[in-house]
Coordinates of C-alpha atoms in Angstrom, one line a residue:
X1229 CA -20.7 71.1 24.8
X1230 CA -18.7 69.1 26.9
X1231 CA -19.2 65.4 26.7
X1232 CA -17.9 63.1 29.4
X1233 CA -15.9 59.8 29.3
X1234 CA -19.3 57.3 30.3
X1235 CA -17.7 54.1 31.0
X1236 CA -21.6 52.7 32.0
X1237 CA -22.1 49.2 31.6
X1238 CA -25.8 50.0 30.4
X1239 CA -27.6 52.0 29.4
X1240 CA -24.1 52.9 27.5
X1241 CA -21.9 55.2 25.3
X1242 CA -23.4 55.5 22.1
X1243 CA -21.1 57.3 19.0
X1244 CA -21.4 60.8 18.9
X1245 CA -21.8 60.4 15.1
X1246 CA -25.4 58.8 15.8
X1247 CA -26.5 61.3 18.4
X1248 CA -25.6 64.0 15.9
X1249 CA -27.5 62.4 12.9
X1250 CA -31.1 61.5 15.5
X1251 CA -30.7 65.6 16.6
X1252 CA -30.4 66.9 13.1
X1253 CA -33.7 64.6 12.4
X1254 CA -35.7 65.3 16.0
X1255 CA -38.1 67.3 14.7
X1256 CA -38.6 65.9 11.0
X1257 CA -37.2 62.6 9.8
X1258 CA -36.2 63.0 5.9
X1259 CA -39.7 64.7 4.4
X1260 CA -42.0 62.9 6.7
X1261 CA -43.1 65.8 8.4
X1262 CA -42.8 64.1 12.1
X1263 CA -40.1 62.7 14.1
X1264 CA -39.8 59.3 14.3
X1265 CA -40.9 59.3 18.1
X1266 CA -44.8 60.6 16.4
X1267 CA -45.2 58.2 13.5
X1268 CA -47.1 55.4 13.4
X1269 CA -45.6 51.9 13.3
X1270 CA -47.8 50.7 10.8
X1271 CA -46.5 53.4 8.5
X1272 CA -44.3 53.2 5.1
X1273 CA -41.4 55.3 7.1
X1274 CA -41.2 53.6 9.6
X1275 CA -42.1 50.0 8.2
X1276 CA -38.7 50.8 5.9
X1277 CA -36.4 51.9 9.0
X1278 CA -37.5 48.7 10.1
X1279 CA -36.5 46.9 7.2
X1280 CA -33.6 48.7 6.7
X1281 CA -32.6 47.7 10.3
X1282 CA -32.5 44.0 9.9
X1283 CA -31.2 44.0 6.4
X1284 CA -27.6 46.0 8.2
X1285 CA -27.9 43.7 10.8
X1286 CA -27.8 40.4 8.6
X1287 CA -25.0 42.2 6.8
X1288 CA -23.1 42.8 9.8
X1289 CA -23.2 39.4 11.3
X1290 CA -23.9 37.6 8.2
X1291 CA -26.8 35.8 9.2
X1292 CA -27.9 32.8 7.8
X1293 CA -31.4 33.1 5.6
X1294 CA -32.8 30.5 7.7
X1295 CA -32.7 33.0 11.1
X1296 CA -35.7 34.9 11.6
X1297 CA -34.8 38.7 13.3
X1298 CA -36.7 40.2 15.7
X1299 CA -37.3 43.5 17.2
X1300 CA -38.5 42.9 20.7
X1301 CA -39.4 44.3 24.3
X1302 CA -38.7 43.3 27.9
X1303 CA -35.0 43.6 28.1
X1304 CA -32.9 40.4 29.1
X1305 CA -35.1 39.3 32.4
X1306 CA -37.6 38.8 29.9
X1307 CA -35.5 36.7 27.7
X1308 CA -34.8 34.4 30.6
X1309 CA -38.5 33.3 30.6
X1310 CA -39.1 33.2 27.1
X1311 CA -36.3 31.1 26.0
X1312 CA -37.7 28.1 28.5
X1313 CA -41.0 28.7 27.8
X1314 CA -41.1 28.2 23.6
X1315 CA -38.0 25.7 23.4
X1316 CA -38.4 23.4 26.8
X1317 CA -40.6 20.8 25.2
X1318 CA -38.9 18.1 27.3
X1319 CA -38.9 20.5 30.4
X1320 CA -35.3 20.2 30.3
X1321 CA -32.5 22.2 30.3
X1322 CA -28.9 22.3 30.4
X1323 CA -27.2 26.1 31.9
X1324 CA -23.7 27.1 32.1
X1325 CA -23.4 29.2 35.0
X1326 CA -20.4 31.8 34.2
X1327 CA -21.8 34.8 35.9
X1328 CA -24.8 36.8 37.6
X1329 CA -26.5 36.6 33.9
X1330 CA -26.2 33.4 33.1
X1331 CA -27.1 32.3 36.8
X1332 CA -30.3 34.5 37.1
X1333 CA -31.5 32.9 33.8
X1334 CA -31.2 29.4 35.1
X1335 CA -32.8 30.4 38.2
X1336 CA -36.0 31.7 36.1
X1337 CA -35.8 28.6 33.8
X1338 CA -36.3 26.2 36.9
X1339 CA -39.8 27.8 37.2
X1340 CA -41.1 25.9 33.9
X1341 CA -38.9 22.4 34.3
X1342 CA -35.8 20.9 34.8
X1343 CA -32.6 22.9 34.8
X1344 CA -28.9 21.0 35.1
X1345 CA -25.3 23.3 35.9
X1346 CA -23.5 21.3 33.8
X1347 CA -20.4 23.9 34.5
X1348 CA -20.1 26.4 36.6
X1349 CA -17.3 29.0 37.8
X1350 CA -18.7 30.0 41.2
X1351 CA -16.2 28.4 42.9
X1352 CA -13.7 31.3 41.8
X1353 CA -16.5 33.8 42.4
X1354 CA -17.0 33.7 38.7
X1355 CA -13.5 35.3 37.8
X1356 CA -12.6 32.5 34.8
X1357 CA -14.5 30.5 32.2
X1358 CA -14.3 26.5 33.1
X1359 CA -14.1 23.8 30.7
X1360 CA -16.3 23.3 28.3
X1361 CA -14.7 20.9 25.7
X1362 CA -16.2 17.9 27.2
X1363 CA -19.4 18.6 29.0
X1364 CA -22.3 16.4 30.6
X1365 CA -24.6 17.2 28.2
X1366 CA -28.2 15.6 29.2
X1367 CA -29.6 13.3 26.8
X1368 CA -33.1 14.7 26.8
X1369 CA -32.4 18.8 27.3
X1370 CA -33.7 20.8 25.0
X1371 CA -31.1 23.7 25.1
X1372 CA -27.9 24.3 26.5
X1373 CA -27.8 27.8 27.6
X1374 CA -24.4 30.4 27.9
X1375 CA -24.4 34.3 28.5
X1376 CA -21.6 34.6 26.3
X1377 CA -20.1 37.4 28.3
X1378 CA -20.5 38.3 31.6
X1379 CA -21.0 42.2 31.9
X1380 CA -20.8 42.1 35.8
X1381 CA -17.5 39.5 36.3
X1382 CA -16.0 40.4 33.2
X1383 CA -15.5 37.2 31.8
X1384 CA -15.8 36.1 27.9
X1385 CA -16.1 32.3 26.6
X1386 CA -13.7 32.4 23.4
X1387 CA -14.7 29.0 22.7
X1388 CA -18.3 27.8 22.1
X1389 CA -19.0 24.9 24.5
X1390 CA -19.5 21.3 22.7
X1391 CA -23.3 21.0 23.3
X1392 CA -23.0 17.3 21.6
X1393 CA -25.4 17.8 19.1
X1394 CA -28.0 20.6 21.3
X1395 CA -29.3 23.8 20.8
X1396 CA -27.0 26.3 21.8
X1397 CA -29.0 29.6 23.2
X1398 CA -26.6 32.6 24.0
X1399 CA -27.4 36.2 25.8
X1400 CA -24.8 37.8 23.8
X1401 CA -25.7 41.8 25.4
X1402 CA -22.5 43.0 25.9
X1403 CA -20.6 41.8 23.4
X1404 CA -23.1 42.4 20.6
X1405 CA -21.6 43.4 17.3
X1406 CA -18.4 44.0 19.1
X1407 CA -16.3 41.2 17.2
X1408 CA -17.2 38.8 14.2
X1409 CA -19.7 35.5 15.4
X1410 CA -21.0 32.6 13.3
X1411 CA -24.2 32.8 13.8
X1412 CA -25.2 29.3 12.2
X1413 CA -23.5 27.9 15.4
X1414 CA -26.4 29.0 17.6
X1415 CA -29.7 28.2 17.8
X1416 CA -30.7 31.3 18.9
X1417 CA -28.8 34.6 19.8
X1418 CA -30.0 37.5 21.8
X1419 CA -28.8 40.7 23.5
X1420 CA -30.7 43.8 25.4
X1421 CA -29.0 46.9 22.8
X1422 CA -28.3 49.3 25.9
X1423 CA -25.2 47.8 26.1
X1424 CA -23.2 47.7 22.9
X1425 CA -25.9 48.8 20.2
X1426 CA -28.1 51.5 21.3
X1427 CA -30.8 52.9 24.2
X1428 CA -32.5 50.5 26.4
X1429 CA -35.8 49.1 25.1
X1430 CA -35.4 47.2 22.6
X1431 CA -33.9 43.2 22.9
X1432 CA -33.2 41.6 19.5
X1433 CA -33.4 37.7 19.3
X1434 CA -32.0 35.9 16.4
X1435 CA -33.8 32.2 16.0
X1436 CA -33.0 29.4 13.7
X1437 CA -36.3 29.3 11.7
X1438 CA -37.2 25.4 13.2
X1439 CA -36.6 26.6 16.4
X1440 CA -39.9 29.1 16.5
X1441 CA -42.4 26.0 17.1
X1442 CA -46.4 26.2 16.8
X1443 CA -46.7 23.9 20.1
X1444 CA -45.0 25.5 23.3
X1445 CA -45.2 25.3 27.2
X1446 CA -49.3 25.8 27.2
X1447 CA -49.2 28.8 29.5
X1448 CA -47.3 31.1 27.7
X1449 CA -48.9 34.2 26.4
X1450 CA -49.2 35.1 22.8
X1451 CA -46.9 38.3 23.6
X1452 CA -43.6 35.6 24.7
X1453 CA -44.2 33.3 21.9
X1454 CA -41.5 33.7 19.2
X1455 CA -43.7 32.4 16.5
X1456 CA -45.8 35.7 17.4
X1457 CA -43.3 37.9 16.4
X1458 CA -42.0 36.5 13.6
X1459 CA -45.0 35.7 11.7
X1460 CA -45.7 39.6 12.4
X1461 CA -42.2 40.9 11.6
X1462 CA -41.6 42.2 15.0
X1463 CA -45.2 44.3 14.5
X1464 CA -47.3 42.1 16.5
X1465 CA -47.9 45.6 19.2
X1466 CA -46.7 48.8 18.8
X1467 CA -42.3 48.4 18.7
X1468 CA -39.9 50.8 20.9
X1469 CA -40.1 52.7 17.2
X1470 CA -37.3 55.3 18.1
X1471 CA -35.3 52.9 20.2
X1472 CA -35.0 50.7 16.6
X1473 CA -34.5 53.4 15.1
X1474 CA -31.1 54.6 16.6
X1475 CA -30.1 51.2 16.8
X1476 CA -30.2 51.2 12.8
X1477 CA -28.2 54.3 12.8
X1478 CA -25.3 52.5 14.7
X1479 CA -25.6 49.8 12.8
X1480 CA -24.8 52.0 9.7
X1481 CA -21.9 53.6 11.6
X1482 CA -20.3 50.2 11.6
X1483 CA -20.6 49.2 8.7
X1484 CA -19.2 52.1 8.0
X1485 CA -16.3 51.7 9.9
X1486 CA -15.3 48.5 8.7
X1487 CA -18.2 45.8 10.4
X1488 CA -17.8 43.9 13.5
X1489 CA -13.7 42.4 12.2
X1490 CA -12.9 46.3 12.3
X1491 CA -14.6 46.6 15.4
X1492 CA -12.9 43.4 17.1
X1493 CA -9.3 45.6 15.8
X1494 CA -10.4 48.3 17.5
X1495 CA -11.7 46.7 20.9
X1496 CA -8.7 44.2 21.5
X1497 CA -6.2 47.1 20.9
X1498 CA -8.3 49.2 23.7
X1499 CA -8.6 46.4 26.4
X1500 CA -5.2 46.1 25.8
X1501 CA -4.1 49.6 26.9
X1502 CA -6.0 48.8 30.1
X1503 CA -5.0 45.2 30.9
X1504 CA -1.4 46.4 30.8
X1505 CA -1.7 49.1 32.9
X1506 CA -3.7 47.0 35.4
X1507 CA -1.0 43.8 34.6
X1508 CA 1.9 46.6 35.8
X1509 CA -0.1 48.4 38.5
X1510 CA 1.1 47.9 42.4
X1511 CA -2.1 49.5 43.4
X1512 CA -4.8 48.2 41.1
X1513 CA -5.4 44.8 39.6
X1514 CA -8.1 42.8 37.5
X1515 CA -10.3 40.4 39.1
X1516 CA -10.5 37.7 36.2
X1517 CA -8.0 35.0 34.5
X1518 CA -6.5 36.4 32.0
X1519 CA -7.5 34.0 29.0
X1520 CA -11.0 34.3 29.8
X1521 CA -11.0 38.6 30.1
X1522 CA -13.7 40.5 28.3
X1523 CA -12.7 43.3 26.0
X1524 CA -16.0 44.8 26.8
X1525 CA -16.3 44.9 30.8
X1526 CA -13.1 44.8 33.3
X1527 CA -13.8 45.2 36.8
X1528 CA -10.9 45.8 38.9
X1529 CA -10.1 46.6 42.4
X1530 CA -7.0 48.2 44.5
X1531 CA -8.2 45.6 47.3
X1532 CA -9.6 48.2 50.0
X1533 CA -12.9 49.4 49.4
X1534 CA -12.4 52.7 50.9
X1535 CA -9.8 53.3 48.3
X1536 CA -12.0 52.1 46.1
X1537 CA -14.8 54.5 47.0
X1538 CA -12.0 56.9 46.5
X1539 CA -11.5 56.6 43.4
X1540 CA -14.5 56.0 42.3
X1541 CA -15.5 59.8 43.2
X1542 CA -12.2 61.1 41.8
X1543 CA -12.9 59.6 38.9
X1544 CA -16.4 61.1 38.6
X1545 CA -15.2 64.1 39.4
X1546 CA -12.7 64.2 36.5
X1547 CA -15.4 62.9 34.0
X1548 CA -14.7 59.7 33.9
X1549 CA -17.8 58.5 34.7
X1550 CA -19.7 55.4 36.3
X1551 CA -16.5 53.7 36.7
X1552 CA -18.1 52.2 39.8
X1553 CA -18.1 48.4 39.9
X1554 CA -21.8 46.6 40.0
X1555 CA -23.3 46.7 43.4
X1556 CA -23.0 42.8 44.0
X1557 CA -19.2 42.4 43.4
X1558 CA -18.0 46.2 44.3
X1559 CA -14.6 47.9 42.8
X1560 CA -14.8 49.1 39.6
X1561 CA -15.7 48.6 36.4
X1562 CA -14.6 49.9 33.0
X1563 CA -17.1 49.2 30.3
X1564 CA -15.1 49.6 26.5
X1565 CA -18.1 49.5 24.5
X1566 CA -17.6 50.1 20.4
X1567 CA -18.7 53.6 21.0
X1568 CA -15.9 54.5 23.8
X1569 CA -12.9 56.1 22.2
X1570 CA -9.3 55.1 22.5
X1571 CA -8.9 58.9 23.8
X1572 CA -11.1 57.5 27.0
X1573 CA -9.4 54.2 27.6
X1574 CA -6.3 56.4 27.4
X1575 CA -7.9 59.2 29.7
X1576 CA -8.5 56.2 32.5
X1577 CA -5.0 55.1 32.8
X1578 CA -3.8 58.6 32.6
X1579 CA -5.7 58.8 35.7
X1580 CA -5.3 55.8 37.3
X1581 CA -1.3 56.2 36.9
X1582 CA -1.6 59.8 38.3
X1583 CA -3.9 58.4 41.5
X1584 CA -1.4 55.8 42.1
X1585 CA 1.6 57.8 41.7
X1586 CA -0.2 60.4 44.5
X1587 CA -0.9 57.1 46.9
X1588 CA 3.0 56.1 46.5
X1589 CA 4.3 59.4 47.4

């Protein structure tokens, strides 16, 4: 077998590790007698990978007792509705527009009330992290919302903004369980897995237990209504069973390895082979501020898009693959996931110092 370098930005790498353990257990999971994929949700197996899920997770990120897990559906578009529709009680809301995430999310908020940029980097087509020591915070918002990083601009916010006393919501996708977070600082923290944390399907929301209220915006269906899921322990419909699953398997792989402070080790020490190559490159170059880079995502560019497209296929063609920059910004993009090797990082600039080396000659 001959596994490529998959530097997707989601659905992603996963560890090889995990995809080993899910095919030894395909066909039978311990003595069940059925693969996870054919048991029932409602079942003693599945009801303790389930459990065994969350309980890594809390040790992992250390949540707080008063956080409520949950195991959901819809993927991130999803998330943008459901947020404003159980915590805009005020129909007000406060969005800090760093990226195509964070700006698609206020965009869907404005359907159920009132949503105020209160910072934005679009001036700088999203390619740094403004202020946000000292914001504008409205008096009567009910949120202030961040995607904490940016998996298409390849920014990162280091430092939390001051919401002056608000609720702090974060899409947290692709930089989930890559590096330590104090959880108690949000009121609620959610990522799409397919990122950083397994295959698409499933979305896990973390909520401050008096955030999930009885009384929310009157049109929302029982299905987007936190309090649904948590009173049901994420078994409110039939779960993405398999999907949770794997994602419980990664989660033992990092504990494993050390938790998310080994993994922030591991993931600053990668980016860095990459920023210094780009930092020393004549052809290519990063497209972000350097104090506000993700270790997860960096786009870069050589600044001609048929070069570009160039590369891109050579690339592809020397299995380094989906190095090709989102379809709204163009250029490339390298996503470093916790499941991408140093051996690929190292692969890349191997490549991209041979590619440059044949465009100097």
């Amino acid at each position: 077998m001959s596994r490529v370098y998959n530097f997707s930005a989601g659905p992603a790498v996963l560890p090889e590790e995990v995809l080993r353990e899910a095919q030894a257990e395909m066909l039978e999971y311990k003595n069940s007698g059925m693969s996870v994929m054919e048991m029932s949700h409602r079942s003693k197996d599945f009801e303790d990978i389930l459990d065994e899920a969350e309980k890594d997770l809390r040790a992992l990120m250390n949540i707080p007792e008063n956080y409520k897990v949950l195991f959901l559906q819809g993927g991130g578009c999803t998330q943008f509705a459901m947020v404003p529709m159980n915590l805009m009680r005020n129909k007000v809301a406060d969005y800090i527009v760093t990226g195509q995430w964070s700006k698609k999310a206020a965009e869907e908020a404005k359907i159920f009330g009132t949503v105020n940029t209160i910072a934005s980097s679009a001036d700088k087509n999203f390619s740094y992290v403004p202020d946000l020591s000292d914001l504008n915070i409205t008096d009567n918002a009910d949120y202030v919302y961040i995607c904490q990083n940016e998996t298409v601009h390849g920014t990162t916010i280091r430092t939390l903004p001051n919401t002056k006393g608000k609720t702090l919501v974060a899409d947290v996708s692709s930089m989930f369980l890559s590096e330590p977070v104090d959880v108690s600082k949000y009121g609620i923290i959610w990522g799409g897995v397919q990122k950083n944390v397994g295959p698409a399907g499933v979305t896990i929301v973390i909520i401050r237990d008096d955030l999930i209220y009885d009384e929310v915006l009157p049109f929302t269906p029982t299905m987007l209504k936190y309090k649904t899921h948590a009173a049901n322990k994420s078994l409110y419909n039939t779960p993405p069973c398999y999907n949770i699953y794997i994602c419980g398997l990664v989660f033992k792989w990092l504990l494993k390895l050390g938790g998310t402070e080994a993994m922030r080790k591991i993931n600053e020490a990668k980016a860095k082979i990459l920023y210094d190559y780009l930092d020393n490159s004549k052809l290519f170059h990063g497209t972000v501020e350097k104090k506000d880079r993700s270790f997860m995502n960096v786009p870069f560019v050589t600044g001609n898009k048929d070069l570009d497209a160039e590369f891109v296929n050579a690339a592809t063609k020397a299995g380094l693959k989906n190095i090709k920059g989102h379809r709204s910004v163009g250029g490339m993009r390298a996503s470093l996931y916790n499941a991408m090797p140093v051996e690929g990082v190292n692969a890349l600039v191997n490549f991209m110092a041979d590619f440059e080396a044949g465009k100097s000659c």
